[in-house]
């Protein structure tokens, strides 16, 4: 891709997210979301492959539907209440419709069906942007409207997302689909705690972005897109194998890695709010997700592929990837749990 075009696309991605962050008017927030959607589409379709074009089309139709719902709901609210401010979305019907539209934008269950299919059609770099940066603007909106949202709607979205994210990834062999279901499950953890402790939602989103960035970068460095490719990695690049395994276990929330921190704090807060049933369901759904992360680790570390792998063999080629970003992210992904009290002190 032409570097001038690429710089324009990256600038537009930053502009769309920043515009949504800074807006207090629904029309400005909607324009930021639309700029974000239009900016990432050339990156998604640049492979000139039918699967990439299909993923781009699915993404465009889904995001356009969500944007139309947001515009319809906020216009209805302005018509009924005379307010365009994001903080004053007070009409119950408009509030519920807006919440569902934002859930469709970020891929929360039960409107999650587009996310695994779209992510499967992208390369790992664009998939990283879709899984991390594209979540920021909709999450900023849903955090702002959460105080007025029906608690039952948020709880249903959160519990269903963690269950679907756990069940959906069990039988997958494609790594990008596994990371898509991982995204759905983590979004469920963020939504379930949103009304009780919004700072924990922000913390969970930040840690999720760190862990997912580490995972995508590790897979990109080894050009791995399916489980069978990972089974040959331990003889070729054991350091990268260790990084990938640590990232997977941290995504699963296994102590003493960083990913345990948000799950621990969220379960503690749910217990404080006297909703032990919800906390129990969330903890049990985390075991589903942990199963397919451990399955990947088992495939990488304890098995050898029974036949010749026909995938690309990147270890025979010269690799010029910079190692500083991945090493920094790996440290953050694995070693932040001991500084949990300091992080909480900074957030309050």
mmCIF file of C-alpha atoms in Angstrom:
data_model
loop_
_atom_site.group_PDB
_atom_site.id
_atom_site.type_symbol
_atom_site.label_atom_id
_atom_site.label_comp_id
_atom_site.label_asym_id
_atom_site.label_seq_id
_atom_site.Cartn_x
_atom_site.Cartn_y
_atom_site.Cartn_z
ATOM 1 C CA UNK A 1 0.000 0.000 0.000
ATOM 2 C CA UNK A 2 1.182 3.501 -0.816
ATOM 3 C CA UNK A 3 2.725 5.049 2.347
ATOM 4 C CA UNK A 4 0.789 8.304 1.839
ATOM 5 C CA UNK A 5 -2.494 6.392 1.621
ATOM 6 C CA UNK A 6 -1.529 4.313 4.665
ATOM 7 C CA UNK A 7 -0.691 7.424 6.703
ATOM 8 C CA UNK A 8 -4.037 8.967 5.715
ATOM 9 C CA UNK A 9 -5.889 5.810 6.793
ATOM 10 C CA UNK A 10 -4.078 5.630 10.148
ATOM 11 C CA UNK A 11 -4.729 9.353 10.721
ATOM 12 C CA UNK A 12 -8.419 8.830 9.954
ATOM 13 C CA UNK A 13 -8.573 5.957 12.447
ATOM 14 C CA UNK A 14 -7.093 8.211 15.115
ATOM 15 C CA UNK A 15 -9.373 11.101 14.139
ATOM 16 C CA UNK A 16 -12.543 9.004 14.343
ATOM 17 C CA UNK A 17 -11.742 7.624 17.793
ATOM 18 C CA UNK A 18 -10.592 11.025 19.121
ATOM 19 C CA UNK A 19 -13.735 12.714 17.788
ATOM 20 C CA UNK A 20 -15.946 10.195 19.597
ATOM 21 C CA UNK A 21 -13.896 10.541 22.786
ATOM 22 C CA UNK A 22 -14.196 14.338 22.826
ATOM 23 C CA UNK A 23 -17.820 14.694 21.728
ATOM 24 C CA UNK A 24 -20.724 15.420 24.024
ATOM 25 C CA UNK A 25 -23.252 15.507 21.152
ATOM 26 C CA UNK A 26 -24.620 12.317 19.622
ATOM 27 C CA UNK A 27 -24.181 13.516 16.024
ATOM 28 C CA UNK A 28 -20.465 14.178 16.575
ATOM 29 C CA UNK A 29 -20.052 10.777 18.264
ATOM 30 C CA UNK A 30 -21.865 9.124 15.343
ATOM 31 C CA UNK A 31 -19.586 10.893 12.846
ATOM 32 C CA UNK A 32 -16.522 9.634 14.740
ATOM 33 C CA UNK A 33 -17.816 6.060 14.563
ATOM 34 C CA UNK A 34 -18.474 6.407 10.826
ATOM 35 C CA UNK A 35 -14.979 7.789 10.151
ATOM 36 C CA UNK A 36 -13.566 4.820 12.077
ATOM 37 C CA UNK A 37 -15.565 2.339 10.009
ATOM 38 C CA UNK A 38 -14.665 3.891 6.652
ATOM 39 C CA UNK A 39 -10.973 4.210 7.585
ATOM 40 C CA UNK A 40 -10.406 0.544 8.419
ATOM 41 C CA UNK A 41 -12.177 -0.855 5.341
ATOM 42 C CA UNK A 42 -9.267 -0.274 2.883
ATOM 43 C CA UNK A 43 -6.956 -2.071 5.325
ATOM 44 C CA UNK A 44 -9.365 -5.008 5.465
ATOM 45 C CA UNK A 45 -9.732 -5.329 1.681
ATOM 46 C CA UNK A 46 -6.100 -4.673 0.676
ATOM 47 C CA UNK A 47 -5.265 -8.410 0.345
ATOM 48 C CA UNK A 48 -7.379 -8.636 -2.860
ATOM 49 C CA UNK A 49 -8.566 -12.043 -1.753
ATOM 50 C CA UNK A 50 -12.235 -13.139 -1.969
ATOM 51 C CA UNK A 51 -12.272 -13.952 1.753
ATOM 52 C CA UNK A 52 -10.956 -10.480 2.629
ATOM 53 C CA UNK A 53 -13.536 -8.806 0.377
ATOM 54 C CA UNK A 54 -16.279 -10.920 1.958
ATOM 55 C CA UNK A 55 -15.100 -9.973 5.458
ATOM 56 C CA UNK A 56 -15.018 -6.288 4.478
ATOM 57 C CA UNK A 57 -18.563 -6.474 3.089
ATOM 58 C CA UNK A 58 -19.866 -8.203 6.218
ATOM 59 C CA UNK A 59 -18.129 -5.636 8.427
ATOM 60 C CA UNK A 60 -19.515 -2.708 6.436
ATOM 61 C CA UNK A 61 -23.100 -3.993 6.503
ATOM 62 C CA UNK A 62 -22.951 -4.737 10.238
ATOM 63 C CA UNK A 63 -21.403 -1.403 11.164
ATOM 64 C CA UNK A 64 -23.772 0.512 8.905
ATOM 65 C CA UNK A 65 -26.745 -1.208 10.566
ATOM 66 C CA UNK A 66 -25.401 -0.362 14.039
ATOM 67 C CA UNK A 67 -24.731 3.260 13.053
ATOM 68 C CA UNK A 68 -28.251 3.602 11.615
ATOM 69 C CA UNK A 69 -29.714 2.207 14.850
ATOM 70 C CA UNK A 70 -27.656 4.653 16.929
ATOM 71 C CA UNK A 71 -28.785 7.573 14.784
ATOM 72 C CA UNK A 72 -32.425 6.456 14.915
ATOM 73 C CA UNK A 73 -32.380 5.925 18.703
ATOM 74 C CA UNK A 74 -30.663 9.232 19.507
ATOM 75 C CA UNK A 75 -32.918 11.150 17.114
ATOM 76 C CA UNK A 76 -35.933 9.569 18.813
ATOM 77 C CA UNK A 77 -34.545 10.593 22.207
ATOM 78 C CA UNK A 78 -33.966 14.156 20.984
ATOM 79 C CA UNK A 79 -37.489 14.297 19.564
ATOM 80 C CA UNK A 80 -39.035 13.108 22.846
ATOM 81 C CA UNK A 81 -36.797 14.951 25.346
ATOM 82 C CA UNK A 82 -35.229 17.811 23.387
ATOM 83 C CA UNK A 83 -31.692 16.687 24.361
ATOM 84 C CA UNK A 84 -28.817 15.651 22.076
ATOM 85 C CA UNK A 85 -26.281 15.322 24.884
ATOM 86 C CA UNK A 86 -24.736 11.878 25.384
ATOM 87 C CA UNK A 87 -25.219 12.117 29.157
ATOM 88 C CA UNK A 88 -28.932 12.876 28.797
ATOM 89 C CA UNK A 89 -30.050 9.797 26.906
ATOM 90 C CA UNK A 90 -33.004 9.252 29.217
ATOM 91 C CA UNK A 91 -35.879 7.715 27.258
ATOM 92 C CA UNK A 92 -36.018 3.948 28.051
ATOM 93 C CA UNK A 93 -36.705 2.779 24.474
ATOM 94 C CA UNK A 94 -33.980 4.967 22.985
ATOM 95 C CA UNK A 95 -31.555 3.872 25.718
ATOM 96 C CA UNK A 96 -32.154 0.156 25.146
ATOM 97 C CA UNK A 97 -31.912 0.499 21.362
ATOM 98 C CA UNK A 98 -28.668 2.484 21.627
ATOM 99 C CA UNK A 99 -27.155 -0.102 23.980
ATOM 100 C CA UNK A 100 -28.023 -2.921 21.557
ATOM 101 C CA UNK A 101 -26.612 -0.923 18.620
ATOM 102 C CA UNK A 102 -23.294 -0.347 20.441
ATOM 103 C CA UNK A 103 -23.263 -4.038 21.403
ATOM 104 C CA UNK A 104 -23.598 -4.848 17.686
ATOM 105 C CA UNK A 105 -20.704 -2.511 16.912
ATOM 106 C CA UNK A 106 -18.274 -4.165 19.330
ATOM 107 C CA UNK A 107 -19.535 -7.741 18.950
ATOM 108 C CA UNK A 108 -21.358 -8.545 22.192
ATOM 109 C CA UNK A 109 -23.604 -11.621 22.276
ATOM 110 C CA UNK A 110 -26.297 -12.197 21.038
ATOM 111 C CA UNK A 111 -25.320 -9.841 18.152
ATOM 112 C CA UNK A 112 -21.808 -11.262 17.852
ATOM 113 C CA UNK A 113 -22.167 -13.486 14.777
ATOM 114 C CA UNK A 114 -20.249 -11.179 12.440
ATOM 115 C CA UNK A 115 -17.067 -10.949 14.528
ATOM 116 C CA UNK A 116 -15.536 -14.470 14.113
ATOM 117 C CA UNK A 117 -16.321 -14.505 10.383
ATOM 118 C CA UNK A 118 -14.882 -11.039 9.762
ATOM 119 C CA UNK A 119 -11.752 -11.656 11.825
ATOM 120 C CA UNK A 120 -11.139 -14.948 10.013
ATOM 121 C CA UNK A 121 -10.954 -13.108 6.672
ATOM 122 C CA UNK A 122 -8.333 -10.556 7.772
ATOM 123 C CA UNK A 123 -4.587 -10.703 8.124
ATOM 124 C CA UNK A 124 -3.181 -10.609 11.652
ATOM 125 C CA UNK A 125 -2.179 -6.921 11.603
ATOM 126 C CA UNK A 126 -5.625 -5.699 10.548
ATOM 127 C CA UNK A 127 -7.177 -8.200 12.956
ATOM 128 C CA UNK A 128 -5.168 -6.595 15.754
ATOM 129 C CA UNK A 129 -6.581 -3.161 14.880
ATOM 130 C CA UNK A 130 -10.129 -4.545 14.702
ATOM 131 C CA UNK A 131 -9.785 -6.336 18.060
ATOM 132 C CA UNK A 132 -8.234 -3.421 19.970
ATOM 133 C CA UNK A 133 -8.432 0.086 18.507
ATOM 134 C CA UNK A 134 -11.915 -0.313 17.017
ATOM 135 C CA UNK A 135 -13.300 -1.197 20.457
ATOM 136 C CA UNK A 136 -12.243 2.093 22.066
ATOM 137 C CA UNK A 137 -14.828 4.531 20.673
ATOM 138 C CA UNK A 138 -17.937 2.319 21.230
ATOM 139 C CA UNK A 139 -16.716 1.417 24.734
ATOM 140 C CA UNK A 140 -16.314 5.132 25.546
ATOM 141 C CA UNK A 141 -19.955 5.672 24.546
ATOM 142 C CA UNK A 142 -21.324 2.705 26.478
ATOM 143 C CA UNK A 143 -19.398 3.773 29.605
ATOM 144 C CA UNK A 144 -21.007 7.225 29.378
ATOM 145 C CA UNK A 145 -24.566 5.960 28.971
ATOM 146 C CA UNK A 146 -24.259 3.089 31.486
ATOM 147 C CA UNK A 147 -25.625 5.025 34.536
ATOM 148 C CA UNK A 148 -28.992 5.439 32.764
ATOM 149 C CA UNK A 149 -29.112 1.978 31.175
ATOM 150 C CA UNK A 150 -31.382 -0.769 32.446
ATOM 151 C CA UNK A 151 -29.333 -3.031 34.710
ATOM 152 C CA UNK A 152 -31.048 -6.154 33.373
ATOM 153 C CA UNK A 153 -29.966 -5.379 29.798
ATOM 154 C CA UNK A 154 -26.295 -4.962 30.748
ATOM 155 C CA UNK A 155 -26.328 -8.082 32.944
ATOM 156 C CA UNK A 156 -27.926 -10.167 30.176
ATOM 157 C CA UNK A 157 -25.406 -8.910 27.600
ATOM 158 C CA UNK A 158 -22.476 -9.586 29.934
ATOM 159 C CA UNK A 159 -23.462 -13.093 31.060
ATOM 160 C CA UNK A 160 -24.492 -14.183 27.563
ATOM 161 C CA UNK A 161 -21.252 -12.869 26.048
ATOM 162 C CA UNK A 162 -19.032 -14.748 28.502
ATOM 163 C CA UNK A 163 -20.985 -17.967 27.940
ATOM 164 C CA UNK A 164 -21.008 -17.631 24.136
ATOM 165 C CA UNK A 165 -17.331 -16.645 24.109
ATOM 166 C CA UNK A 166 -16.492 -19.759 26.121
ATOM 167 C CA UNK A 167 -18.678 -22.239 24.238
ATOM 168 C CA UNK A 168 -17.914 -20.836 20.796
ATOM 169 C CA UNK A 169 -14.164 -21.261 21.033
ATOM 170 C CA UNK A 170 -14.170 -24.864 22.223
ATOM 171 C CA UNK A 171 -14.059 -26.637 18.845
ATOM 172 C CA UNK A 172 -12.176 -24.024 16.838
ATOM 173 C CA UNK A 173 -8.832 -24.735 15.160
ATOM 174 C CA UNK A 174 -8.417 -21.358 13.439
ATOM 175 C CA UNK A 175 -6.495 -18.996 15.713
ATOM 176 C CA UNK A 176 -8.251 -15.850 14.530
ATOM 177 C CA UNK A 177 -11.670 -17.326 15.345
ATOM 178 C CA UNK A 178 -10.381 -18.367 18.774
ATOM 179 C CA UNK A 179 -9.226 -14.787 19.386
ATOM 180 C CA UNK A 180 -12.625 -13.510 18.190
ATOM 181 C CA UNK A 181 -14.455 -15.650 20.758
ATOM 182 C CA UNK A 182 -11.880 -14.555 23.337
ATOM 183 C CA UNK A 183 -12.810 -10.953 22.515
ATOM 184 C CA UNK A 184 -16.514 -11.706 22.990
ATOM 185 C CA UNK A 185 -15.857 -13.318 26.395
ATOM 186 C CA UNK A 186 -13.663 -10.434 27.621
ATOM 187 C CA UNK A 187 -16.239 -7.876 26.482
ATOM 188 C CA UNK A 188 -18.777 -9.730 28.613
ATOM 189 C CA UNK A 189 -16.568 -9.226 31.689
ATOM 190 C CA UNK A 190 -16.308 -5.510 30.886
ATOM 191 C CA UNK A 191 -20.066 -5.055 30.475
ATOM 192 C CA UNK A 192 -21.120 -7.046 33.558
ATOM 193 C CA UNK A 193 -19.277 -4.722 35.949
ATOM 194 C CA UNK A 194 -20.023 -1.478 34.097
ATOM 195 C CA UNK A 195 -22.825 -0.195 36.332
ATOM 196 C CA UNK A 196 -21.145 -1.111 39.600
ATOM 197 C CA UNK A 197 -17.517 -0.087 39.005
ATOM 198 C CA UNK A 198 -16.788 1.679 35.677
ATOM 199 C CA UNK A 199 -13.103 1.984 36.585
ATOM 200 C CA UNK A 200 -12.853 -1.816 36.516
ATOM 201 C CA UNK A 201 -14.307 -1.798 32.983
ATOM 202 C CA UNK A 202 -11.565 0.631 31.937
ATOM 203 C CA UNK A 203 -8.920 -1.506 33.647
ATOM 204 C CA UNK A 204 -10.218 -4.701 32.003
ATOM 205 C CA UNK A 205 -10.265 -3.038 28.570
ATOM 206 C CA UNK A 206 -6.686 -1.798 29.002
ATOM 207 C CA UNK A 207 -5.371 -5.198 30.081
ATOM 208 C CA UNK A 208 -7.344 -6.949 27.336
ATOM 209 C CA UNK A 209 -5.719 -4.663 24.726
ATOM 210 C CA UNK A 210 -2.256 -5.413 26.152
ATOM 211 C CA UNK A 211 -2.796 -9.182 26.129
ATOM 212 C CA UNK A 212 -4.444 -9.287 22.702
ATOM 213 C CA UNK A 213 -1.725 -7.109 21.165
ATOM 214 C CA UNK A 214 0.920 -9.484 22.532
ATOM 215 C CA UNK A 215 -0.947 -12.490 21.155
ATOM 216 C CA UNK A 216 -1.479 -11.036 17.681
ATOM 217 C CA UNK A 217 2.127 -9.856 17.431
ATOM 218 C CA UNK A 218 3.473 -13.258 18.496
ATOM 219 C CA UNK A 219 1.284 -15.002 15.908
ATOM 220 C CA UNK A 220 2.249 -12.466 13.247
ATOM 221 C CA UNK A 221 5.976 -12.991 13.857
ATOM 222 C CA UNK A 222 5.552 -16.741 13.254
ATOM 223 C CA UNK A 223 2.875 -16.381 10.516
ATOM 224 C CA UNK A 224 0.612 -18.772 12.423
ATOM 225 C CA UNK A 225 -3.097 -18.717 11.619
ATOM 226 C CA UNK A 226 -4.144 -22.257 12.609
ATOM 227 C CA UNK A 227 -3.436 -24.696 15.388
ATOM 228 C CA UNK A 228 -1.448 -27.140 13.250
ATOM 229 C CA UNK A 229 1.151 -24.435 12.555
ATOM 230 C CA UNK A 230 1.706 -23.964 16.280
ATOM 231 C CA UNK A 231 2.572 -27.641 16.774
ATOM 232 C CA UNK A 232 5.837 -27.186 14.832
ATOM 233 C CA UNK A 233 6.910 -23.988 16.541
ATOM 234 C CA UNK A 234 8.692 -25.436 19.579
ATOM 235 C CA UNK A 235 11.592 -26.876 17.535
ATOM 236 C CA UNK A 236 12.047 -23.716 15.469
ATOM 237 C CA UNK A 237 11.599 -20.758 17.810
ATOM 238 C CA UNK A 238 11.266 -21.749 21.484
ATOM 239 C CA UNK A 239 11.407 -18.121 22.695
ATOM 240 C CA UNK A 240 8.429 -17.123 20.569
ATOM 241 C CA UNK A 241 6.667 -20.289 21.703
ATOM 242 C CA UNK A 242 7.117 -19.250 25.351
ATOM 243 C CA UNK A 243 5.763 -15.764 24.634
ATOM 244 C CA UNK A 244 2.703 -17.218 22.861
ATOM 245 C CA UNK A 245 2.005 -19.676 25.685
ATOM 246 C CA UNK A 246 2.316 -16.945 28.347
ATOM 247 C CA UNK A 247 -0.052 -14.707 26.374
ATOM 248 C CA UNK A 248 -2.613 -17.507 26.071
ATOM 249 C CA UNK A 249 -2.495 -18.343 29.777
ATOM 250 C CA UNK A 250 -2.778 -14.663 30.673
ATOM 251 C CA UNK A 251 -5.814 -14.314 28.372
ATOM 252 C CA UNK A 252 -7.332 -17.259 30.231
ATOM 253 C CA UNK A 253 -6.901 -15.444 33.556
ATOM 254 C CA UNK A 254 -4.513 -17.926 35.137
ATOM 255 C CA UNK A 255 -2.617 -16.635 38.200
ATOM 256 C CA UNK A 256 0.032 -15.303 38.695
ATOM 257 C CA UNK A 257 -0.232 -13.664 35.249
ATOM 258 C CA UNK A 258 -1.703 -10.235 34.531
ATOM 259 C CA UNK A 259 -4.967 -11.587 33.092
ATOM 260 C CA UNK A 260 -5.991 -12.859 36.520
ATOM 261 C CA UNK A 261 -6.178 -9.300 37.869
ATOM 262 C CA UNK A 262 -9.396 -8.023 36.179
ATOM 263 C CA UNK A 263 -11.282 -11.296 36.711
ATOM 264 C CA UNK A 264 -10.312 -11.364 40.381
ATOM 265 C CA UNK A 265 -11.342 -7.730 40.951
ATOM 266 C CA UNK A 266 -14.615 -8.117 39.023
ATOM 267 C CA UNK A 267 -15.638 -11.251 40.930
ATOM 268 C CA UNK A 268 -14.765 -9.480 44.190
ATOM 269 C CA UNK A 269 -16.915 -6.482 43.241
ATOM 270 C CA UNK A 270 -19.845 -8.694 42.182
ATOM 271 C CA UNK A 271 -19.672 -10.453 45.554
ATOM 272 C CA UNK A 272 -19.678 -7.059 47.314
ATOM 273 C CA UNK A 273 -22.804 -6.064 45.342
ATOM 274 C CA UNK A 274 -24.554 -9.171 46.738
ATOM 275 C CA UNK A 275 -25.101 -10.916 43.383
ATOM 276 C CA UNK A 276 -23.321 -14.226 43.984
ATOM 277 C CA UNK A 277 -25.271 -16.111 41.293
ATOM 278 C CA UNK A 278 -23.988 -13.812 38.548
ATOM 279 C CA UNK A 279 -20.451 -14.052 39.955
ATOM 280 C CA UNK A 280 -20.658 -17.860 39.947
ATOM 281 C CA UNK A 281 -21.873 -17.978 36.328
ATOM 282 C CA UNK A 282 -19.053 -15.635 35.288
ATOM 283 C CA UNK A 283 -16.445 -17.756 37.074
ATOM 284 C CA UNK A 284 -17.761 -20.961 35.485
ATOM 285 C CA UNK A 285 -17.754 -19.375 32.015
ATOM 286 C CA UNK A 286 -14.121 -18.366 32.564
ATOM 287 C CA UNK A 287 -13.323 -22.081 32.893
ATOM 288 C CA UNK A 288 -14.751 -22.657 29.397
ATOM 289 C CA UNK A 289 -12.426 -20.041 27.955
ATOM 290 C CA UNK A 290 -9.488 -21.384 29.942
ATOM 291 C CA UNK A 291 -10.092 -24.829 28.426
ATOM 292 C CA UNK A 292 -9.443 -23.775 24.831
ATOM 293 C CA UNK A 293 -6.445 -21.640 25.854
ATOM 294 C CA UNK A 294 -4.957 -24.671 27.606
ATOM 295 C CA UNK A 295 -5.811 -26.774 24.553
ATOM 296 C CA UNK A 296 -3.696 -24.447 22.420
ATOM 297 C CA UNK A 297 -0.833 -24.591 24.926
ATOM 298 C CA UNK A 298 -1.050 -28.394 24.915
ATOM 299 C CA UNK A 299 -0.883 -28.416 21.111
ATOM 300 C CA UNK A 300 2.153 -26.118 21.137
ATOM 301 C CA UNK A 301 4.203 -27.649 23.937
ATOM 302 C CA UNK A 302 3.264 -31.297 24.398
ATOM 303 C CA UNK A 303 2.500 -32.554 20.906
ATOM 304 C CA UNK A 304 4.273 -32.922 17.585
ATOM 305 C CA UNK A 305 2.380 -32.774 14.287
ATOM 306 C CA UNK A 306 1.899 -36.337 12.995
ATOM 307 C CA UNK A 307 2.543 -35.375 9.374
ATOM 308 C CA UNK A 308 4.282 -32.761 7.288
ATOM 309 C CA UNK A 309 2.827 -29.299 7.700
ATOM 310 C CA UNK A 310 2.004 -27.626 4.386
ATOM 311 C CA UNK A 311 1.834 -24.161 5.905
ATOM 312 C CA UNK A 312 4.378 -21.449 5.200
ATOM 313 C CA UNK A 313 7.722 -22.097 6.900
ATOM 314 C CA UNK A 314 8.790 -18.622 8.038
ATOM 315 C CA UNK A 315 11.786 -19.877 10.035
ATOM 316 C CA UNK A 316 13.623 -20.551 6.760
ATOM 317 C CA UNK A 317 13.303 -16.920 5.790
ATOM 318 C CA UNK A 318 15.020 -13.846 7.163
ATOM 319 C CA UNK A 319 12.900 -12.178 9.819
ATOM 320 C CA UNK A 320 13.226 -8.425 10.293
ATOM 321 C CA UNK A 321 10.481 -7.865 12.856
ATOM 322 C CA UNK A 322 11.440 -5.442 15.661
ATOM 323 C CA UNK A 323 11.496 -7.289 18.967
ATOM 324 C CA UNK A 324 11.183 -4.360 21.407
ATOM 325 C CA UNK A 325 7.358 -3.931 21.144
ATOM 326 C CA UNK A 326 6.718 -7.643 21.644
ATOM 327 C CA UNK A 327 9.157 -7.958 24.557
ATOM 328 C CA UNK A 328 7.643 -4.906 26.295
ATOM 329 C CA UNK A 329 4.094 -6.179 25.816
ATOM 330 C CA UNK A 330 5.090 -9.636 27.039
ATOM 331 C CA UNK A 331 6.431 -8.200 30.299
ATOM 332 C CA UNK A 332 3.191 -6.250 30.815
ATOM 333 C CA UNK A 333 1.075 -9.291 29.920
ATOM 334 C CA UNK A 334 2.850 -11.569 32.389
ATOM 335 C CA UNK A 335 4.075 -9.522 35.341
ATOM 336 C CA UNK A 336 1.556 -6.821 36.332
ATOM 337 C CA UNK A 337 -0.367 -8.789 38.958
ATOM 338 C CA UNK A 338 1.942 -7.853 41.906
ATOM 339 C CA UNK A 339 1.336 -4.129 41.307
ATOM 340 C CA UNK A 340 -2.482 -4.449 41.459
ATOM 341 C CA UNK A 341 -2.768 -2.243 44.621
ATOM 342 C CA UNK A 342 -0.772 0.520 42.924
ATOM 343 C CA UNK A 343 -2.959 0.365 39.799
ATOM 344 C CA UNK A 344 -6.143 0.556 41.894
ATOM 345 C CA UNK A 345 -4.733 3.489 43.880
ATOM 346 C CA UNK A 346 -4.032 5.347 40.639
ATOM 347 C CA UNK A 347 -7.488 4.649 39.237
ATOM 348 C CA UNK A 348 -9.475 5.840 42.237
#
